mmCIF file of C-alpha atoms in Angstrom:
data_model
loop_
_atom_site.group_PDB
_atom_site.id
_atom_site.type_symbol
_atom_site.label_atom_id
_atom_site.label_comp_id
_atom_site.label_asym_id
_atom_site.label_seq_id
_atom_site.Cartn_x
_atom_site.Cartn_y
_atom_site.Cartn_z
ATOM 1 C CA MET A 287 123.872 85.751 132.105
ATOM 2 C CA ALA A 288 122.506 88.867 133.891
ATOM 3 C CA LEU A 289 125.053 91.181 135.096
ATOM 4 C CA LEU A 290 125.307 94.285 137.406
ATOM 5 C CA ILE A 291 128.326 96.566 136.159
ATOM 6 C CA SER A 292 128.588 98.983 139.498
ATOM 7 C CA GLY A 293 131.299 101.614 140.526
ATOM 8 C CA GLY A 294 132.447 102.573 137.228
ATOM 9 C CA ARG A 295 132.501 105.633 135.214
ATOM 10 C CA VAL A 296 130.001 104.789 132.312
ATOM 11 C CA LEU A 297 130.273 106.468 128.935
ATOM 12 C CA ALA A 298 126.471 107.353 127.765
ATOM 13 C CA GLY A 299 126.826 110.569 125.786
ATOM 14 C CA ALA A 300 129.062 112.086 128.758
ATOM 15 C CA PHE A 301 130.702 110.023 131.424
ATOM 16 C CA GLU A 302 128.693 109.777 134.298
ATOM 17 C CA LYS A 303 128.988 107.286 137.871
ATOM 18 C CA ALA A 304 126.089 104.982 137.465
ATOM 19 C CA ASP A 305 125.455 101.224 137.264
ATOM 20 C CA VAL A 306 124.608 99.250 134.269
ATOM 21 C CA VAL A 307 122.421 96.288 134.358
ATOM 22 C CA VAL A 308 122.716 93.486 131.403
ATOM 23 C CA SER A 309 119.821 91.258 131.074
ATOM 24 C CA ASP A 310 118.991 88.740 128.178
ATOM 25 C CA GLY A 311 121.830 90.027 126.379
ATOM 26 C CA LEU A 312 120.507 93.916 126.387
ATOM 27 C CA ILE A 313 121.186 96.773 128.399
ATOM 28 C CA ALA A 314 118.314 97.146 130.759
ATOM 29 C CA ALA A 315 116.570 100.430 131.505
ATOM 30 C CA GLY A 316 117.844 102.353 134.693
ATOM 31 C CA ASP A 317 114.714 101.649 136.965
ATOM 32 C CA ALA A 318 114.634 97.984 135.895
ATOM 33 C CA PRO A 319 114.367 95.614 138.879
ATOM 34 C CA LEU A 320 118.053 93.664 139.534
ATOM 35 C CA PRO A 321 117.663 89.564 138.161
ATOM 36 C CA GLU A 322 117.966 87.520 141.212
ATOM 37 C CA ASN A 323 120.752 85.330 139.264
ATOM 38 C CA ALA A 324 122.884 88.535 138.327
ATOM 39 C CA LYS A 325 126.502 88.405 139.197
ATOM 40 C CA ARG A 326 128.092 91.631 139.928
ATOM 41 C CA LEU A 327 131.507 93.151 138.216
ATOM 42 C CA ASP A 328 132.972 95.816 140.335
ATOM 43 C CA ALA A 329 134.047 98.366 138.234
ATOM 44 C CA SER A 330 135.556 100.661 140.705
ATOM 45 C CA GLY A 331 138.239 102.891 138.922
ATOM 46 C CA LEU A 332 137.381 101.642 135.663
ATOM 47 C CA LEU A 333 135.888 103.143 132.342
ATOM 48 C CA VAL A 334 132.674 101.416 131.310
ATOM 49 C CA LEU A 335 132.279 101.516 127.369
ATOM 50 C CA PRO A 336 130.393 100.820 124.172
ATOM 51 C CA GLY A 337 132.095 97.532 122.757
ATOM 52 C CA LEU A 338 134.068 98.603 119.610
ATOM 53 C CA VAL A 339 132.767 97.972 116.296
ATOM 54 C CA ASP A 340 135.645 96.867 113.810
ATOM 55 C CA CYS A 341 134.796 97.318 110.300
ATOM 56 C CA HIS A 342 138.179 96.192 108.880
ATOM 57 C CA GLY A 343 140.548 93.943 110.235
ATOM 58 C CA ASP A 344 142.958 91.723 108.607
ATOM 59 C CA ALA A 345 145.057 90.539 111.606
ATOM 60 C CA PHE A 346 143.581 87.053 111.754
ATOM 61 C CA GLU A 347 145.752 86.635 108.621
ATOM 62 C CA ARG A 348 148.867 86.305 110.764
ATOM 63 C CA HIS A 349 147.158 83.475 112.778
ATOM 64 C CA ILE A 350 146.590 81.693 109.348
ATOM 65 C CA MET A 351 149.955 82.081 107.986
ATOM 66 C CA PRO A 352 152.447 83.526 110.683
ATOM 67 C CA ARG A 353 155.180 83.046 108.516
ATOM 68 C CA PRO A 354 155.439 83.297 104.860
ATOM 69 C CA GLY A 355 154.329 79.654 103.412
ATOM 70 C CA VAL A 356 153.535 78.380 106.899
ATOM 71 C CA SER A 357 150.092 77.734 107.750
ATOM 72 C CA PHE A 358 147.660 76.456 110.082
ATOM 73 C CA ASP A 359 144.244 75.418 110.376
ATOM 74 C CA ILE A 360 141.551 77.903 109.852
ATOM 75 C CA GLU A 361 139.507 77.213 112.601
ATOM 76 C CA LEU A 362 142.291 77.212 115.121
ATOM 77 C CA ALA A 363 143.173 80.539 113.693
ATOM 78 C CA LEU A 364 140.029 82.118 113.680
ATOM 79 C CA ARG A 365 139.439 80.687 117.463
ATOM 80 C CA ASP A 366 143.037 82.305 118.513
ATOM 81 C CA ALA A 367 142.003 85.667 116.453
ATOM 82 C CA ASP A 368 138.566 85.814 118.391
ATOM 83 C CA ARG A 369 140.437 85.948 121.616
ATOM 84 C CA ALA A 370 142.882 88.499 120.361
ATOM 85 C CA LEU A 371 139.920 90.653 119.480
ATOM 86 C CA LEU A 372 137.939 89.864 122.819
ATOM 87 C CA GLY A 373 141.204 91.066 124.614
ATOM 88 C CA SER A 374 141.308 94.586 122.631
ATOM 89 C CA GLY A 375 137.456 95.107 123.751
ATOM 90 C CA ILE A 376 136.109 94.230 120.087
ATOM 91 C CA THR A 377 132.817 92.930 120.116
ATOM 92 C CA THR A 378 131.953 93.176 116.502
ATOM 93 C CA ALA A 379 134.375 92.251 113.952
ATOM 94 C CA PHE A 380 134.295 92.477 110.228
ATOM 95 C CA HIS A 381 137.298 90.126 108.909
ATOM 96 C CA GLY A 382 138.531 91.589 106.016
ATOM 97 C CA VAL A 383 139.057 88.690 103.975
ATOM 98 C CA THR A 384 140.897 89.800 100.730
ATOM 99 C CA TRP A 385 139.694 87.409 97.582
ATOM 100 C CA SER A 386 142.573 88.413 94.819
ATOM 101 C CA TRP A 387 143.532 87.038 91.411
ATOM 102 C CA GLU A 388 146.413 85.561 92.942
ATOM 103 C CA PRO A 389 146.872 82.050 94.372
ATOM 104 C CA GLY A 390 147.876 81.387 98.114
ATOM 105 C CA LEU A 391 146.848 83.284 101.325
ATOM 106 C CA ARG A 392 144.466 85.831 99.432
ATOM 107 C CA GLY A 393 143.365 83.259 96.605
ATOM 108 C CA ALA A 394 139.699 81.740 96.257
ATOM 109 C CA GLU A 395 140.495 78.486 97.988
ATOM 110 C CA ASN A 396 141.500 80.721 101.271
ATOM 111 C CA ALA A 397 138.406 82.917 100.811
ATOM 112 C CA ARG A 398 136.128 80.216 100.117
ATOM 113 C CA ALA A 399 137.209 78.336 103.317
ATOM 114 C CA LEU A 400 136.875 81.593 105.618
ATOM 115 C CA VAL A 401 133.535 82.271 104.476
ATOM 116 C CA GLU A 402 132.371 78.855 105.586
ATOM 117 C CA ALA A 403 134.528 78.957 108.799
ATOM 118 C CA ILE A 404 133.071 82.276 109.939
ATOM 119 C CA GLU A 405 129.470 80.989 109.124
ATOM 120 C CA ARG A 406 130.337 77.719 111.116
ATOM 121 C CA LEU A 407 131.931 79.057 114.211
ATOM 122 C CA GLY A 408 130.185 81.984 114.570
ATOM 123 C CA PRO A 409 127.936 81.063 117.089
ATOM 124 C CA GLU A 410 131.054 79.735 119.230
ATOM 125 C CA LEU A 411 132.769 82.983 118.963
ATOM 126 C CA GLY A 412 132.961 85.757 121.600
ATOM 127 C CA ALA A 413 132.985 88.506 118.956
ATOM 128 C CA ASP A 414 129.993 89.158 116.668
ATOM 129 C CA THR A 415 132.087 88.034 113.684
ATOM 130 C CA ARG A 416 131.310 88.656 110.130
ATOM 131 C CA PHE A 417 132.543 88.604 106.423
ATOM 132 C CA HIS A 418 134.165 91.705 105.003
ATOM 133 C CA LEU A 419 135.047 90.379 101.189
ATOM 134 C CA ARG A 420 137.869 92.644 100.177
ATOM 135 C CA HIS A 421 137.454 92.106 96.147
ATOM 136 C CA GLU A 422 140.166 92.743 94.064
ATOM 137 C CA THR A 423 138.580 94.407 91.149
ATOM 138 C CA TYR A 424 140.824 92.630 88.607
ATOM 139 C CA ASN A 425 139.628 89.099 90.004
ATOM 140 C CA LEU A 426 136.835 89.215 87.268
ATOM 141 C CA ASP A 427 136.835 85.425 87.292
ATOM 142 C CA ALA A 428 135.233 85.771 90.869
ATOM 143 C CA GLU A 429 132.237 88.001 89.832
ATOM 144 C CA ALA A 430 129.687 85.248 89.570
ATOM 145 C CA GLU A 431 130.357 83.594 92.750
ATOM 146 C CA ILE A 432 130.795 86.922 94.458
ATOM 147 C CA LEU A 433 126.894 87.687 93.022
ATOM 148 C CA ASP A 434 125.581 84.553 94.473
ATOM 149 C CA TRP A 435 127.302 84.974 97.969
ATOM 150 C CA LEU A 436 125.716 88.660 98.095
ATOM 151 C CA ALA A 437 122.423 86.814 96.941
ATOM 152 C CA ALA A 438 122.947 84.103 99.884
ATOM 153 C CA GLY A 439 123.593 87.080 102.501
ATOM 154 C CA ARG A 440 126.962 85.572 103.086
ATOM 155 C CA VAL A 441 128.821 89.081 102.919
ATOM 156 C CA GLY A 442 128.578 91.685 105.725
ATOM 157 C CA VAL A 443 130.577 93.976 103.503
ATOM 158 C CA LEU A 444 131.990 94.172 100.234
ATOM 159 C CA ALA A 445 134.946 96.691 99.669
ATOM 160 C CA PHE A 446 136.255 97.326 96.018
ATOM 161 C CA ASN A 447 140.088 96.979 96.301
ATOM 162 C CA ASP A 448 142.644 97.633 93.197
ATOM 163 C CA HIS A 449 146.279 97.090 94.173
ATOM 164 C CA MET A 450 147.060 96.122 90.699
ATOM 165 C CA GLU A 451 148.689 99.563 89.849
ATOM 166 C CA GLY A 452 150.844 99.396 93.113
ATOM 167 C CA THR A 453 151.749 95.676 91.957
ATOM 168 C CA LEU A 454 152.955 96.935 88.457
ATOM 169 C CA LYS A 455 155.014 99.938 89.927
ATOM 170 C CA SER A 456 156.834 97.420 92.334
ATOM 171 C CA ARG A 457 158.106 95.039 89.713
ATOM 172 C CA SER A 458 161.691 96.456 89.978
ATOM 173 C CA ARG A 459 161.424 96.693 93.405
ATOM 174 C CA PRO A 460 161.951 93.193 94.716
ATOM 175 C CA GLU A 461 161.956 94.276 98.439
ATOM 176 C CA LYS A 462 158.326 95.693 97.449
ATOM 177 C CA VAL A 463 156.847 92.699 95.825
ATOM 178 C CA GLY A 464 158.819 90.164 97.582
ATOM 179 C CA LYS A 465 156.111 89.843 100.211
ATOM 180 C CA MET A 466 153.006 89.258 97.457
ATOM 181 C CA VAL A 467 155.394 86.393 95.899
ATOM 182 C CA GLU A 468 155.828 84.613 99.161
ATOM 183 C CA ARG A 469 152.365 84.577 99.985
ATOM 184 C CA THR A 470 151.217 83.069 96.668
ATOM 185 C CA GLY A 471 153.960 80.150 96.541
ATOM 186 C CA LEU A 472 154.750 81.230 93.146
ATOM 187 C CA SER A 473 158.086 82.128 91.777
ATOM 188 C CA HIS A 474 158.862 85.642 90.708
ATOM 189 C CA GLN A 475 158.913 85.078 87.334
ATOM 190 C CA ASP A 476 155.440 83.039 87.200
ATOM 191 C CA PHE A 477 153.862 85.611 89.306
ATOM 192 C CA MET A 478 155.046 88.502 87.090
ATOM 193 C CA LEU A 479 153.691 86.470 84.317
ATOM 194 C CA LEU A 480 150.535 86.331 86.158
ATOM 195 C CA VAL A 481 150.489 89.965 86.892
ATOM 196 C CA GLU A 482 150.695 90.637 83.014
ATOM 197 C CA ASN A 483 147.929 88.228 81.957
ATOM 198 C CA VAL A 484 145.359 89.702 84.831
ATOM 199 C CA HIS A 485 146.093 93.353 83.563
ATOM 200 C CA SER A 486 145.366 92.370 80.222
ATOM 201 C CA ARG A 487 141.861 92.444 81.010
ATOM 202 C CA ARG A 488 141.839 95.827 82.259
ATOM 203 C CA ASP A 489 139.125 97.149 80.007
ATOM 204 C CA GLU A 490 136.511 94.541 81.898
ATOM 205 C CA VAL A 491 137.084 95.982 85.254
ATOM 206 C CA SER A 492 134.815 99.121 85.521
ATOM 207 C CA GLY A 493 131.557 96.868 84.388
ATOM 208 C CA SER A 494 132.369 93.999 86.908
ATOM 209 C CA ILE A 495 132.338 96.744 89.404
ATOM 210 C CA GLU A 496 129.490 98.741 88.413
ATOM 211 C CA ARG A 497 127.132 94.694 88.545
ATOM 212 C CA LEU A 498 128.746 94.024 92.128
ATOM 213 C CA ALA A 499 127.849 97.509 93.263
ATOM 214 C CA ALA A 500 124.085 97.293 92.145
ATOM 215 C CA ALA A 501 123.715 93.601 93.266
ATOM 216 C CA ALA A 502 125.056 94.853 96.935
ATOM 217 C CA ARG A 503 122.754 97.659 96.747
ATOM 218 C CA ALA A 504 120.000 95.777 96.043
ATOM 219 C CA VAL A 505 120.402 93.262 99.107
ATOM 220 C CA GLY A 506 121.218 96.189 101.409
ATOM 221 C CA VAL A 507 125.028 95.173 102.028
ATOM 222 C CA PRO A 508 127.298 98.191 102.579
ATOM 223 C CA THR A 509 129.998 98.946 100.278
ATOM 224 C CA PHE A 510 133.275 100.407 100.559
ATOM 225 C CA SER A 511 135.936 101.924 98.103
ATOM 226 C CA HIS A 512 139.297 101.229 99.122
ATOM 227 C CA ASP A 513 142.201 103.554 98.584
ATOM 228 C CA ASP A 514 140.641 106.487 96.715
ATOM 229 C CA MET A 515 143.241 108.126 94.495
ATOM 230 C CA THR A 516 141.280 110.958 93.409
ATOM 231 C CA PRO A 517 138.046 113.023 94.275
ATOM 232 C CA GLN A 518 137.266 111.730 90.476
ATOM 233 C CA MET A 519 137.300 108.272 91.753
ATOM 234 C CA ARG A 520 135.372 108.857 94.816
ATOM 235 C CA ARG A 521 132.813 110.531 92.895
ATOM 236 C CA TRP A 522 132.550 107.511 90.277
ATOM 237 C CA TYR A 523 132.231 105.268 93.435
ATOM 238 C CA ARG A 524 129.411 107.732 94.884
ATOM 239 C CA GLY A 525 127.670 107.360 91.390
ATOM 240 C CA LEU A 526 127.202 103.582 92.131
ATOM 241 C CA GLY A 527 125.880 103.778 95.612
ATOM 242 C CA VAL A 528 129.202 102.929 97.385
ATOM 243 C CA ALA A 529 128.895 105.196 100.380
ATOM 244 C CA VAL A 530 131.755 104.603 102.339
ATOM 245 C CA ALA A 531 135.356 105.877 101.654
ATOM 246 C CA GLU A 532 137.754 103.655 103.309
ATOM 247 C CA PHE A 533 141.462 105.033 103.415
ATOM 248 C CA PRO A 534 141.500 107.660 100.944
ATOM 249 C CA ILE A 535 145.341 108.322 99.617
ATOM 250 C CA ASP A 536 145.171 112.312 100.204
ATOM 251 C CA GLU A 537 143.388 115.039 101.738
ATOM 252 C CA GLU A 538 141.866 116.481 98.549
ATOM 253 C CA THR A 539 139.973 112.797 98.126
ATOM 254 C CA THR A 540 138.962 113.028 101.603
ATOM 255 C CA ARG A 541 137.452 116.314 101.509
ATOM 256 C CA GLU A 542 135.441 115.382 98.545
ATOM 257 C CA ALA A 543 133.881 112.588 100.550
ATOM 258 C CA ALA A 544 133.290 114.710 103.862
ATOM 259 C CA ALA A 545 131.828 117.128 101.730
ATOM 260 C CA HIS A 546 128.771 114.815 100.859
ATOM 261 C CA GLY A 547 128.553 113.611 104.187
ATOM 262 C CA GLU A 548 129.781 110.214 103.642
ATOM 263 C CA PRO A 549 131.621 107.674 106.251
ATOM 264 C CA ILE A 550 135.350 108.076 106.129
ATOM 265 C CA VAL A 551 137.528 105.209 107.549
ATOM 266 C CA PHE A 552 141.262 105.454 108.478
ATOM 267 C CA GLY A 553 143.299 103.159 110.527
ATOM 268 C CA ALA A 554 144.036 102.917 114.149
ATOM 269 C CA PRO A 555 147.516 101.946 113.919
ATOM 270 C CA ASN A 556 147.826 105.337 111.761
ATOM 271 C CA VAL A 557 147.013 107.106 115.175
ATOM 272 C CA VAL A 558 148.891 104.906 117.127
ATOM 273 C CA ARG A 559 152.105 105.362 115.503
ATOM 274 C CA GLY A 560 151.832 108.889 114.944
ATOM 275 C CA GLY A 561 151.155 108.811 110.820
ATOM 276 C CA SER A 562 150.959 106.123 108.156
ATOM 277 C CA HIS A 563 153.821 104.188 107.114
ATOM 278 C CA THR A 564 152.768 104.232 103.334
ATOM 279 C CA GLY A 565 152.816 108.278 103.302
ATOM 280 C CA CYS A 566 149.070 108.689 103.216
ATOM 281 C CA PRO A 567 146.993 111.158 105.555
ATOM 282 C CA ALA A 568 147.917 111.143 109.212
ATOM 283 C CA ALA A 569 144.603 109.693 110.617
ATOM 284 C CA ALA A 570 144.960 112.163 113.741
ATOM 285 C CA GLU A 571 144.743 115.066 111.670
ATOM 286 C CA MET A 572 142.085 113.929 109.528
ATOM 287 C CA VAL A 573 140.145 113.626 112.947
ATOM 288 C CA GLY A 574 141.005 116.844 113.683
ATOM 289 C CA ARG A 575 139.897 118.244 110.772
ATOM 290 C CA GLY A 576 136.700 116.402 110.755
ATOM 291 C CA LEU A 577 137.529 114.316 107.974
ATOM 292 C CA CYS A 578 137.475 110.889 109.803
ATOM 293 C CA THR A 579 134.421 109.369 110.970
ATOM 294 C CA ILE A 580 135.774 105.921 111.553
ATOM 295 C CA LEU A 581 138.738 104.150 113.030
ATOM 296 C CA ALA A 582 139.461 100.551 111.982
ATOM 297 C CA SER A 583 141.995 97.876 113.493
ATOM 298 C CA ASP A 584 143.222 97.493 109.787
ATOM 299 C CA TYR A 585 146.281 95.132 110.729
ATOM 300 C CA TYR A 586 146.697 95.547 114.678
ATOM 301 C CA TYR A 587 143.840 94.842 117.139
ATOM 302 C CA PRO A 588 145.534 96.802 119.942
ATOM 303 C CA ALA A 589 145.610 99.901 118.107
ATOM 304 C CA LEU A 590 141.780 100.038 117.969
ATOM 305 C CA PRO A 591 141.007 100.545 121.657
ATOM 306 C CA LEU A 592 144.209 102.528 122.643
ATOM 307 C CA ALA A 593 143.470 105.240 119.530
ATOM 308 C CA PRO A 594 140.797 107.219 121.066
ATOM 309 C CA PHE A 595 142.950 107.604 124.339
ATOM 310 C CA ILE A 596 145.812 108.972 122.047
ATOM 311 C CA LEU A 597 143.381 111.403 120.262
ATOM 312 C CA ALA A 598 141.972 112.833 123.485
ATOM 313 C CA ARG A 599 145.133 113.313 125.483
ATOM 314 C CA ASN A 600 146.640 115.149 122.389
ATOM 315 C CA GLY A 601 143.980 117.364 122.449
ATOM 316 C CA VAL A 602 142.731 116.443 119.053
ATOM 317 C CA THR A 603 139.279 115.805 120.075
ATOM 318 C CA SER A 604 137.153 115.072 123.458
ATOM 319 C CA PHE A 605 137.467 111.315 124.634
ATOM 320 C CA ALA A 606 133.623 110.887 123.922
ATOM 321 C CA GLU A 607 133.978 112.050 120.285
ATOM 322 C CA ALA A 608 136.862 110.077 119.927
ATOM 323 C CA TRP A 609 135.404 106.722 121.033
ATOM 324 C CA LYS A 610 132.650 107.395 118.445
ATOM 325 C CA LEU A 611 135.014 106.522 115.810
ATOM 326 C CA VAL A 612 135.276 103.214 117.223
ATOM 327 C CA SER A 613 131.920 102.498 118.306
ATOM 328 C CA GLN A 614 128.869 104.329 117.318
ATOM 329 C CA GLY A 615 130.549 105.715 113.883
ATOM 330 C CA PRO A 616 131.265 102.175 112.448
ATOM 331 C CA ALA A 617 127.928 100.948 113.784
ATOM 332 C CA GLU A 618 125.967 103.551 112.115
ATOM 333 C CA ALA A 619 127.794 103.319 109.101
ATOM 334 C CA LEU A 620 127.131 99.464 109.005
ATOM 335 C CA GLY A 621 123.596 99.702 109.384
ATOM 336 C CA LEU A 622 123.930 98.295 113.169
ATOM 337 C CA SER A 623 121.496 100.390 115.177
ATOM 338 C CA ASP A 624 121.194 98.040 117.889
ATOM 339 C CA ARG A 625 124.817 98.783 119.011
ATOM 340 C CA GLY A 626 127.677 101.399 119.452
ATOM 341 C CA VAL A 627 126.045 103.305 122.386
ATOM 342 C CA ILE A 628 125.146 102.359 125.887
ATOM 343 C CA ALA A 629 121.261 103.001 126.001
ATOM 344 C CA PRO A 630 118.306 100.855 127.391
ATOM 345 C CA GLY A 631 117.214 98.176 124.761
ATOM 346 C CA LYS A 632 120.627 98.247 123.063
ATOM 347 C CA ARG A 633 122.706 95.320 122.652
ATOM 348 C CA ALA A 634 124.743 94.815 125.626
ATOM 349 C CA ASP A 635 128.427 95.308 124.050
ATOM 350 C CA LEU A 636 130.466 96.651 126.953
ATOM 351 C CA VAL A 637 134.361 97.011 127.210
ATOM 352 C CA LEU A 638 135.762 97.955 130.986
ATOM 353 C CA VAL A 639 139.206 99.571 130.698
ATOM 354 C CA VAL A 640 141.884 100.794 133.084
ATOM 355 C CA PRO A 641 142.479 104.165 131.742
ATOM 356 C CA GLU A 642 145.920 104.873 133.552
ATOM 357 C CA PRO A 643 148.981 104.820 133.217
ATOM 358 C CA GLN A 644 148.447 102.934 129.813
ATOM 359 C CA PRO A 645 144.795 102.188 128.927
ATOM 360 C CA ARG A 646 144.129 98.285 129.418
ATOM 361 C CA VAL A 647 141.287 95.943 128.659
ATOM 362 C CA VAL A 648 140.154 94.642 132.004
ATOM 363 C CA ALA A 649 136.487 92.751 130.634
ATOM 364 C CA THR A 650 134.859 92.699 127.509
ATOM 365 C CA ILE A 651 130.663 91.898 127.553
ATOM 366 C CA ALA A 652 129.616 90.743 124.089
ATOM 367 C CA GLY A 653 125.741 90.411 123.512
ATOM 368 C CA GLY A 654 125.243 90.435 127.310
ATOM 369 C CA ARG A 655 127.869 87.453 127.474
ATOM 370 C CA LEU A 656 131.087 87.941 129.931
ATOM 371 C CA VAL A 657 133.843 86.567 127.127
ATOM 372 C CA HIS A 658 136.866 88.302 128.543
ATOM 373 C CA LEU A 659 138.011 88.855 132.205
ATOM 374 C CA ALA A 660 141.590 89.465 132.866
ATOM 375 C CA GLU A 661 141.348 90.430 136.521
ATOM 376 C CA GLN A 662 138.866 87.980 138.439
ATOM 377 C CA ARG A 663 138.876 90.273 141.663
ATOM 378 C CA ILE A 664 136.215 92.426 139.851
ATOM 379 C CA LEU A 665 133.911 89.149 139.604
ATOM 380 C CA ALA A 666 131.579 88.638 142.498
#
């Protein structure tokens, strides 16, 4: 599809009143002739922005299991999640799939089914959808299979997660551990026994991380460390070539990453809600201090397009810099040099937004395809 997007305010470094021509899936040069079959999108009163790149989103889990123990077909869930992504202007999505030592929603069977379904459905989905493997580091039995997935190019991002310590601390707090138990399908007693057995292999964990990090580095797969607890932990991961700090838990650790120019990820829901729900740093404060380079949807897709507007409205940073956090910043960290900005020759990933009174996505274009259109009046 060839498109002429006219009358909007285009964010290309700064805002400018300009037309954008999309042809053969790319943004055409300003002096390029308009293709004869081009359709026109009237963007009057709208912002024309680079499509959002979501490096970590796991809201799709609720499409699979909307209630504990109630599951739906994975293909149905992924198609439904795709519509939710596009309605939020997300044109590149890395589904954060947790493969844990626990059974159920985050177990081996589900991880295998998801990597296969994403590969199978990819060409049919509107968003460029990729596999972000959230590897629970105590899941030692998965190492050999993950090495095979890395070698075969099945993994878009490898993140190292360790929720074991938090699980151990929650043993005496039923309200905390209850959700984990519910999603596994185990009894409380059996779950706790599993935790003890898995934790008994703790001396093997660091070696496994080192081997997986080396394998990812060898094939060029970006790697994240999740919930870095201390500056020392960030330094250790840096030594393994794990370059992206995802959700560091305090400002001191965040500054350790920033001092070395490393990409730093915080959650867009954190910005929208006005702070972390887990007591971690407030994302808006981190942006204001130059300690955040990427925002991710985390568990709520609509937060990603809304967060930059909130940051700009509150004077934390300019809108152009805020939008980089959800487009150019993640694209660069993930090695996706073909997207994240509106420029000739780049992939035509665009989102048209009504800015006021509350920002709302009107149209989404992904790879040159019009994949979401909320108001027919703008199509001519």
